Tab-separated table of N, CA and C in Angstrom:
chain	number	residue	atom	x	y	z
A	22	UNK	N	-5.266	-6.213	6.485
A	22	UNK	CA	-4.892	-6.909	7.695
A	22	UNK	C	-4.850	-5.895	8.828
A	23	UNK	N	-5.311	-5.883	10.349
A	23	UNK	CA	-5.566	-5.742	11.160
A	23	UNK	C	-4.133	-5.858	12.180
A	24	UNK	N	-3.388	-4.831	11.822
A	24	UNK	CA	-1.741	-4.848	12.541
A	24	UNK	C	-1.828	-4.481	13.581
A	25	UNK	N	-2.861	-4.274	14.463
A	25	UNK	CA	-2.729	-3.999	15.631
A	25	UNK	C	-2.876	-5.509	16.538
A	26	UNK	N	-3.122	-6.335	15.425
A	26	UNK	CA	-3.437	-8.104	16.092
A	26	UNK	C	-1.065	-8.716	15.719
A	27	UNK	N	-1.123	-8.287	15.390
A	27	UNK	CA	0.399	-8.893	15.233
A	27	UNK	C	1.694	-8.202	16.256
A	28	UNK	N	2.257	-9.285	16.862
A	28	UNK	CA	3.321	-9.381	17.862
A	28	UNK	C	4.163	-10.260	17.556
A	29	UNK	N	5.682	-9.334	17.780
A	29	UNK	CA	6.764	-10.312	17.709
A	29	UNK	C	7.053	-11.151	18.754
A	30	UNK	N	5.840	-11.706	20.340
A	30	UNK	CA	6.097	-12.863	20.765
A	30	UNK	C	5.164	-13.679	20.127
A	31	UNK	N	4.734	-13.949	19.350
A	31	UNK	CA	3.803	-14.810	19.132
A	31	UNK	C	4.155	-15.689	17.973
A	32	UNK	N	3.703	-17.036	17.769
A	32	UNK	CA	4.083	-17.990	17.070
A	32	UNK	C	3.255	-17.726	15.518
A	33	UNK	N	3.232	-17.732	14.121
A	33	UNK	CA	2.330	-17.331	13.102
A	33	UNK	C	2.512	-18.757	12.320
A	34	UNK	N	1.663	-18.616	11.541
A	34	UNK	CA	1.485	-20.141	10.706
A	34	UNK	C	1.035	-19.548	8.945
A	35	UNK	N	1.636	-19.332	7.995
A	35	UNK	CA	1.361	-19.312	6.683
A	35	UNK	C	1.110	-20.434	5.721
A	36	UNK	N	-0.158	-20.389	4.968
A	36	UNK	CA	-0.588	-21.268	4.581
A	36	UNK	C	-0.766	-20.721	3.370
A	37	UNK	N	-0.439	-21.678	2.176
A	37	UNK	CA	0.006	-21.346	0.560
A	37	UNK	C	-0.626	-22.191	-0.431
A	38	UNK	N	-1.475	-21.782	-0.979
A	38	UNK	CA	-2.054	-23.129	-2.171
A	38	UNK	C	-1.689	-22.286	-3.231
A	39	UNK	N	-0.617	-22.382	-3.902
A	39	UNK	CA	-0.259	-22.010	-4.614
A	39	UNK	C	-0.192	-23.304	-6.105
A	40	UNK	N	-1.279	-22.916	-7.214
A	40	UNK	CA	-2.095	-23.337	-8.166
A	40	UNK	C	-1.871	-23.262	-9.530
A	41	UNK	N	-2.217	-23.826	-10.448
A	41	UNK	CA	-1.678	-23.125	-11.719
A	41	UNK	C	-2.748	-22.047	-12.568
A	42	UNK	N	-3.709	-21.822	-11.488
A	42	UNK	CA	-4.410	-20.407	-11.887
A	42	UNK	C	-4.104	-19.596	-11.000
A	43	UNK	N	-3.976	-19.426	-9.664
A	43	UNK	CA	-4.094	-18.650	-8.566
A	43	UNK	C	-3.176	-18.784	-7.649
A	44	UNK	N	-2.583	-18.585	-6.755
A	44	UNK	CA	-2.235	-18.162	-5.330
A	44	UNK	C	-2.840	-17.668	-4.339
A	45	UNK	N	-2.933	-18.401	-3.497
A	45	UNK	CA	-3.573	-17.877	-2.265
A	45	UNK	C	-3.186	-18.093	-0.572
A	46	UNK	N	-2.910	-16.929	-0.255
A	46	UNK	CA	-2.254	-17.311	1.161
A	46	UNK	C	-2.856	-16.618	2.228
A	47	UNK	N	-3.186	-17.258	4.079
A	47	UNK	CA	-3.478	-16.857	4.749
A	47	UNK	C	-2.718	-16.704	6.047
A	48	UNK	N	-2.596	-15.710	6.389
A	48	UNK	CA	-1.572	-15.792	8.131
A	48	UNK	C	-2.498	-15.570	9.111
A	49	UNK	N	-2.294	-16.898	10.123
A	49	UNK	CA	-2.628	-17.061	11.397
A	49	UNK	C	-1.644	-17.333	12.735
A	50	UNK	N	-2.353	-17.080	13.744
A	50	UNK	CA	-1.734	-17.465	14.681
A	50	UNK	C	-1.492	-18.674	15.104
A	51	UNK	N	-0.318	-19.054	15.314
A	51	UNK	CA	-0.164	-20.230	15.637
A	51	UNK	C	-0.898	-21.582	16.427
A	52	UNK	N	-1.138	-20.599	17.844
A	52	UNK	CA	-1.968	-20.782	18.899
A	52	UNK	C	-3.525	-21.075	18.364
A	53	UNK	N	-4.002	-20.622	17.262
A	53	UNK	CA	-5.218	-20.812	16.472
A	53	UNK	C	-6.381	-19.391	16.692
A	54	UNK	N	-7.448	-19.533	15.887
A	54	UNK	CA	-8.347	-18.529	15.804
A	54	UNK	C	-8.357	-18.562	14.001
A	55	UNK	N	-8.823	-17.243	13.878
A	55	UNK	CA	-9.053	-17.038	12.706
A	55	UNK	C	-8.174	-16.336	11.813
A	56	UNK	N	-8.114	-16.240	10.640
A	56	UNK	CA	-7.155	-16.183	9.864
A	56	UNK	C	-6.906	-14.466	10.323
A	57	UNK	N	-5.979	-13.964	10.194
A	57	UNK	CA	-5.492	-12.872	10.571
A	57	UNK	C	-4.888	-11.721	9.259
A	58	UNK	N	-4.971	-12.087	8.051
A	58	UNK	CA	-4.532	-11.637	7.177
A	58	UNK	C	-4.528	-12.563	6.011
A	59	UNK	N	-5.237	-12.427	4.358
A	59	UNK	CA	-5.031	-13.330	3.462
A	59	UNK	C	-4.901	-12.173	1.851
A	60	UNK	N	-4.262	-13.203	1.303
A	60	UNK	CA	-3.923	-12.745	-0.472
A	60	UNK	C	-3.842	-13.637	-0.863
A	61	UNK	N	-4.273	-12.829	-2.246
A	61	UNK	CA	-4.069	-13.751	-3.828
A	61	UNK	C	-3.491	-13.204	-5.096
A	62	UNK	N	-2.839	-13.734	-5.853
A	62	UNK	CA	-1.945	-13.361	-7.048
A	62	UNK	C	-2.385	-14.130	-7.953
A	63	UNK	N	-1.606	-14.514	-8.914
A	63	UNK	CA	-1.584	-14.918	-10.413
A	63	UNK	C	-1.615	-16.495	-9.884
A	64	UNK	N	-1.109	-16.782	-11.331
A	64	UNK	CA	-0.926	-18.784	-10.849
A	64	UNK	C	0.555	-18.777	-10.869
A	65	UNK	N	1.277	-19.882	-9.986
A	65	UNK	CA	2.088	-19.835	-9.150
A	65	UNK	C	2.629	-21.723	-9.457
A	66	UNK	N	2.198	-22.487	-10.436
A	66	UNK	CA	2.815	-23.791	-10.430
A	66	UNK	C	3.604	-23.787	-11.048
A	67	UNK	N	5.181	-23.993	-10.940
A	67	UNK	CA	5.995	-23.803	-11.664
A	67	UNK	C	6.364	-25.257	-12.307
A	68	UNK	N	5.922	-26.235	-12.080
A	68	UNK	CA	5.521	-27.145	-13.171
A	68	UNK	C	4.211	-27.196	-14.392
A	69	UNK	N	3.211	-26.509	-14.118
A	69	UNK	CA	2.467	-26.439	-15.185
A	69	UNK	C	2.216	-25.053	-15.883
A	70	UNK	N	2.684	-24.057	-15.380
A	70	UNK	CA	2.814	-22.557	-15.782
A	70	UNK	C	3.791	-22.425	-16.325
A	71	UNK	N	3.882	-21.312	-17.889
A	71	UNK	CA	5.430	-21.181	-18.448
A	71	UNK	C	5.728	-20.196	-17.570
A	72	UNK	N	7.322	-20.276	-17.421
A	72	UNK	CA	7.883	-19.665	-16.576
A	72	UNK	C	7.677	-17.527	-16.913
A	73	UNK	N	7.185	-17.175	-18.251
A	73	UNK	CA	6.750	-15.763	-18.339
A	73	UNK	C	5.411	-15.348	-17.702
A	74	UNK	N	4.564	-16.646	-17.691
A	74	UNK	CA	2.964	-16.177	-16.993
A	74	UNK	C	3.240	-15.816	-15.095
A	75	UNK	N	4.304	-16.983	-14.659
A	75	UNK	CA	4.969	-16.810	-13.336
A	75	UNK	C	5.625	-15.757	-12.610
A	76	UNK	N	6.236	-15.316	-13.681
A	76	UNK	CA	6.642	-13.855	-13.373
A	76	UNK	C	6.166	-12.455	-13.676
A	77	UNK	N	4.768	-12.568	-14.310
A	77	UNK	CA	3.795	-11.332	-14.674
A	77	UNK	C	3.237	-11.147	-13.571
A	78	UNK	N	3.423	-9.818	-13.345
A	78	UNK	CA	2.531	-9.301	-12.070
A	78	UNK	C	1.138	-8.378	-12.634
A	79	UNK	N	0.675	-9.028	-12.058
A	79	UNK	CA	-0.886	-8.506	-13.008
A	79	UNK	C	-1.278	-7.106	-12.134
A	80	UNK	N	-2.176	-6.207	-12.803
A	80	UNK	CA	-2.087	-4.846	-11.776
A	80	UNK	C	-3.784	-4.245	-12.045
């Protein structure tokens, strides 16, 4: 991510599809444009994931 684009006046918007294979999240500006920063992790449904796969941090 590109921290020279982030300010504490500005409005941000996080967006989460969090899956029972994956996670994936992107931060934008509120105001709109293009995504400004994104990640992904493990799977993240805590209804269809046992709760040990949820808490493995894969490396």
């Amino acid at each position: 991510m590109d921290e020279s684009n982030i300010h504490a006046d500005r409005s941000w918007v996080v967006g989460i599809d969090a899956g029972g294979t994956r996670i994936r999240a992107r931060l934008a500006d509120a105001a709109g444009g293009p995504a400004l920063g994104e990640g992904a992790g493990g799977p993240g449904n805590a209804l269809t994931v046992a709760p040990a796969a949820l808490a493995r941090h894969p490396r």
